[in-house]
mmCIF file of C-alpha atoms and ligand atoms in Angstrom:
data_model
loop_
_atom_site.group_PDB
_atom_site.id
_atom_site.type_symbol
_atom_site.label_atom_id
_atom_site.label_comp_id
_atom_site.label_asym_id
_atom_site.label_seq_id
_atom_site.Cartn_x
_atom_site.Cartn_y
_atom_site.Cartn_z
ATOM 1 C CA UNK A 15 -111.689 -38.436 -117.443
ATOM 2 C CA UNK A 16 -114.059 -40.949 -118.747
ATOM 3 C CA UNK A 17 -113.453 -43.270 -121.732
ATOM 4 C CA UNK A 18 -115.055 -41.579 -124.910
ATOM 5 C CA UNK A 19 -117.876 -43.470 -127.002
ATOM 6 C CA UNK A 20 -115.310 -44.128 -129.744
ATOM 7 C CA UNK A 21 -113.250 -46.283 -127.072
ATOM 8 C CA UNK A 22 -116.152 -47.560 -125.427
ATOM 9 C CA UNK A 23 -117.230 -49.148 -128.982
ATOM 10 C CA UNK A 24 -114.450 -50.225 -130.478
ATOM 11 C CA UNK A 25 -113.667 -52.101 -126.572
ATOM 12 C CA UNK A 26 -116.711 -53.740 -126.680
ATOM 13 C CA UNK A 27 -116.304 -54.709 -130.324
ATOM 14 C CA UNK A 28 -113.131 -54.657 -131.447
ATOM 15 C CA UNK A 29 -112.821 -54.607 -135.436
ATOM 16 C CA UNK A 30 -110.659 -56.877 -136.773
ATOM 17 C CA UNK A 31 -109.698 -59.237 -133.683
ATOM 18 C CA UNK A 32 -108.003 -62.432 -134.189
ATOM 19 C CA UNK A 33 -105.339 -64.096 -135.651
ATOM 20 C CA UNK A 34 -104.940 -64.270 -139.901
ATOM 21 C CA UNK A 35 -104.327 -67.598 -140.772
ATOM 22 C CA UNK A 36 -102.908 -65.766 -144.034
ATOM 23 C CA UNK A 37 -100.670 -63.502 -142.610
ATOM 24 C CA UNK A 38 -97.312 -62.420 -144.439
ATOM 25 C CA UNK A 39 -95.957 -60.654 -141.683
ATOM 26 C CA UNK A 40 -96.312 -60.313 -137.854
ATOM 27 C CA UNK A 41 -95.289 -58.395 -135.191
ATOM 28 C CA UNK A 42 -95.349 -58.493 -131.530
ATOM 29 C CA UNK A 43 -94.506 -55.798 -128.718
ATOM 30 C CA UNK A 44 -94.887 -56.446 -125.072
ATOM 31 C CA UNK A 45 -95.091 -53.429 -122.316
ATOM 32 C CA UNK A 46 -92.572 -54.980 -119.229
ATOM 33 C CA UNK A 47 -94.119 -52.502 -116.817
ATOM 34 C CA UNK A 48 -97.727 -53.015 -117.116
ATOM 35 C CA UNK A 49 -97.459 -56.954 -119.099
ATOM 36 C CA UNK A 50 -99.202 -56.441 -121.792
ATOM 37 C CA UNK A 51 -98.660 -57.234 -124.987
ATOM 38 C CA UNK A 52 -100.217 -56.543 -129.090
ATOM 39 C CA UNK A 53 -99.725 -58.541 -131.656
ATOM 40 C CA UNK A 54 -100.259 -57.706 -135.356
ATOM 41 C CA UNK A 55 -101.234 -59.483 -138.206
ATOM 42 C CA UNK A 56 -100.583 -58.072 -141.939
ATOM 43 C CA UNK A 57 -101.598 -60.184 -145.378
ATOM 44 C CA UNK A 58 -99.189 -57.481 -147.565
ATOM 45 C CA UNK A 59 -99.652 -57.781 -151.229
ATOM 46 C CA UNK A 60 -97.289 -57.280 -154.240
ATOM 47 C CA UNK A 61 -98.214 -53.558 -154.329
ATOM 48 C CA UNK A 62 -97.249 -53.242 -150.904
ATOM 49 C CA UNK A 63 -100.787 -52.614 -150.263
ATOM 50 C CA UNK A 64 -102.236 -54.479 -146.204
ATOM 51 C CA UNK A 65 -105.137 -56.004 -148.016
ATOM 52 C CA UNK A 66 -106.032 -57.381 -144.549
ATOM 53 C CA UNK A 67 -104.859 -57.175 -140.603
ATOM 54 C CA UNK A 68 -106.001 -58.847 -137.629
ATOM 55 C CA UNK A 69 -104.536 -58.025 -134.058
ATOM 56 C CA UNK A 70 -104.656 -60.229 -130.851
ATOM 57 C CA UNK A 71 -103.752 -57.518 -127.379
ATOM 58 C CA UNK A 72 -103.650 -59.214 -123.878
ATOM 59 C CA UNK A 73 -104.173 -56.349 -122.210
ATOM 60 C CA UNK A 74 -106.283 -53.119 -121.063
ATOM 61 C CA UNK A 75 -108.987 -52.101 -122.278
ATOM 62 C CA UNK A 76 -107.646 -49.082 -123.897
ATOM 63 C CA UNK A 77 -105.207 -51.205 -125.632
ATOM 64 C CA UNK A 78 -107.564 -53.259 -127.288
ATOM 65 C CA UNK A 79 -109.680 -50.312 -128.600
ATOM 66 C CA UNK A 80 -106.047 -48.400 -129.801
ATOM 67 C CA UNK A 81 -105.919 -51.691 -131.433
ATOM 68 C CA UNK A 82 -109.088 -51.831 -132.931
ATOM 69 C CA UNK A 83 -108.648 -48.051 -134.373
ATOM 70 C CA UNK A 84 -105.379 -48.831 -134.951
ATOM 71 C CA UNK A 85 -105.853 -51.434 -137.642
ATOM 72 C CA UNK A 86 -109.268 -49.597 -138.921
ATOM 73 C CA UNK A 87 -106.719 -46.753 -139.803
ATOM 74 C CA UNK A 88 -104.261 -48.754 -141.988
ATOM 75 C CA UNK A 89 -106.470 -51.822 -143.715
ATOM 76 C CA UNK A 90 -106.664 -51.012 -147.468
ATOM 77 C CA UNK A 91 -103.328 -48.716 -147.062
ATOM 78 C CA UNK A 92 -99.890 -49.176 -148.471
ATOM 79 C CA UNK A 93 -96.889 -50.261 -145.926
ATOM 80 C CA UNK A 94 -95.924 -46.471 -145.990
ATOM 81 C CA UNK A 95 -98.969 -44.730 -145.660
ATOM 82 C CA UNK A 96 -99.247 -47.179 -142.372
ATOM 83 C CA UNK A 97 -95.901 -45.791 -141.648
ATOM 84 C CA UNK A 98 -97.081 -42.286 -141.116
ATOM 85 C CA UNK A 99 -99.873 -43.263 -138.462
ATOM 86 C CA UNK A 100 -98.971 -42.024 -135.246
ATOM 87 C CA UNK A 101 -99.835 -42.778 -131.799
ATOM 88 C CA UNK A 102 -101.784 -39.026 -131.520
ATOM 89 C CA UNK A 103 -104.148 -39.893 -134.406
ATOM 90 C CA UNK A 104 -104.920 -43.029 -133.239
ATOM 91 C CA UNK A 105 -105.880 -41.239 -129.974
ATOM 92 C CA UNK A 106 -107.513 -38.156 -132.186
ATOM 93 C CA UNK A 107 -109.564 -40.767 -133.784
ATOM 94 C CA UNK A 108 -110.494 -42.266 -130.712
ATOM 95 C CA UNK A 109 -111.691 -39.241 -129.635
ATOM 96 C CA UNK A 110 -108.908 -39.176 -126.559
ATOM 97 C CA UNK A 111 -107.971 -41.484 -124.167
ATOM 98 C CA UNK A 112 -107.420 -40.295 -120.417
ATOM 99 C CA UNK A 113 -103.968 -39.129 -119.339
ATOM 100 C CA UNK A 114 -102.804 -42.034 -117.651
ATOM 101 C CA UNK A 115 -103.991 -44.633 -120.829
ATOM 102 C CA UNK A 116 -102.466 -42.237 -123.844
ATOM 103 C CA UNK A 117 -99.793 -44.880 -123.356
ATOM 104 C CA UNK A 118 -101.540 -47.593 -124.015
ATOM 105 C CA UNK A 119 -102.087 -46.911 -127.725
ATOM 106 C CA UNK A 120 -97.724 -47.296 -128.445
ATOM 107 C CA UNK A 121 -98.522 -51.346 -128.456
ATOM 108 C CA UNK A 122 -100.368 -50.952 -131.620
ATOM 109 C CA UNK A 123 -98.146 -48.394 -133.535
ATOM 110 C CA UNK A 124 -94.980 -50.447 -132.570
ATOM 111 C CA UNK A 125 -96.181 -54.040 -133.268
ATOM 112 C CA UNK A 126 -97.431 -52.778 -136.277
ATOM 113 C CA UNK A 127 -93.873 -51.249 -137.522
ATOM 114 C CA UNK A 128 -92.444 -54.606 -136.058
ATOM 115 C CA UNK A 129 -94.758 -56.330 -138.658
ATOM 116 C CA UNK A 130 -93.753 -53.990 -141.026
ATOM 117 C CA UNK A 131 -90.239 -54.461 -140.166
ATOM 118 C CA UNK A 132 -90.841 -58.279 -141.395
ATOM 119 C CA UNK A 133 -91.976 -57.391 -144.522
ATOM 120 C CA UNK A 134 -88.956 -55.301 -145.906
ATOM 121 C CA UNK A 135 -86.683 -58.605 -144.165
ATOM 122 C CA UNK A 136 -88.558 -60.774 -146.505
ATOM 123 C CA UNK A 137 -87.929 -58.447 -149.238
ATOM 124 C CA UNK A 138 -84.320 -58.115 -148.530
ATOM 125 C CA UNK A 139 -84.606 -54.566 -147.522
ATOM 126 C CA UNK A 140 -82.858 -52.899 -144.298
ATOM 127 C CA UNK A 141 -86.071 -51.838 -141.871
ATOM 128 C CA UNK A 142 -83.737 -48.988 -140.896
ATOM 129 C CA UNK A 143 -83.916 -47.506 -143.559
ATOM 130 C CA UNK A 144 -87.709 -47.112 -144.288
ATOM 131 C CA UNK A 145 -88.731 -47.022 -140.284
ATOM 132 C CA UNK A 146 -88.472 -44.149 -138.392
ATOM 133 C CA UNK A 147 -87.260 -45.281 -134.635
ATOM 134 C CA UNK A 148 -86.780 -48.698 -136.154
ATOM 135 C CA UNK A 149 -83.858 -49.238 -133.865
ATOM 136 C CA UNK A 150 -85.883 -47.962 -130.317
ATOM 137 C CA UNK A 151 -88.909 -50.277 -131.684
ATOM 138 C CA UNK A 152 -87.943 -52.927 -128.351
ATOM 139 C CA UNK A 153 -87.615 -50.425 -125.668
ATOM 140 C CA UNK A 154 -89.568 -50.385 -123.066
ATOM 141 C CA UNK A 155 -93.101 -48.290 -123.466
ATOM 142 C CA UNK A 156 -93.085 -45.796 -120.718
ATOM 143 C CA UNK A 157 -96.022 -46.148 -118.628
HETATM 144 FE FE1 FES B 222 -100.736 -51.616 -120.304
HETATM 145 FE FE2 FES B 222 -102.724 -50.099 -121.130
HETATM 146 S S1 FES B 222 -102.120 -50.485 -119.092
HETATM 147 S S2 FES B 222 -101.198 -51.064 -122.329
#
């Protein structure tokens, strides 16, 4: 299967790349088998609401675009709305990824709960108890 348009675009121009010198929470997730690794930036407001998000992924190329979509999906969204976003509609909205590369787009929705995960910390709140799989977030992606 060939990458779709969708990936093709958002690889070769990635919204939203780069650090956020502003950031109030991060969160990082690495893939042991294949190396590579996503990190996201959040700047959460008062109301909960990611009024911005920046990513940085060392790694393939489907990666980087799950990225991309990933944080196109959630900017402008409250903490739980970002909750809901699974790997499939990052996919969906990618217009599918081939077989062997569905995989790839777990970095984003994990380091973004992990960033998540930072913000209810801050707050004082238990992660567990507002993220699903909160506990599984540091196992390994399957590849
Ligand atoms: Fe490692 Fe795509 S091959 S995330």
């Amino acid at each position: 299967m060939e990458y779709s348009e969708k990936v093709m675009e958002h690889f070769n121009e990635p919204r939203n790349i780069g650090e956020l010198k502003d950031a109030t929470a991060v969160g990082e997730v690495g893939n042991p088998k294949c190396g590579d690794k996503t990190r996201i930036y959040m700047r959460i407001n008062e109301d909960e609401v990611i009024e911005d998000i920046g990513f940085k992924t060392f790694g393939c190329g489907a990666a980087i675009a799950s990225s991309s979509m990933a944080t196109e999906l959630v900017k402008g969204k409250t903490v739980s709305e970002a909750l809901k976003l699974k790997e499939k509609d990052i996919v969906d909205s990618l217009e599918g990824l081939p077989p062997q590369k569905v995989h790839c787009s777990v970095l984003a929705v994990k380091a973004m709960k992990k960033a998540i995960a930072e913000h209810y910390r801050q707050k004082g709140e238990d992660p567990a108890e507002h993220i699903e799989g909160y506990d599984k977030l540091d196992e390994e992606t399957e590849v």
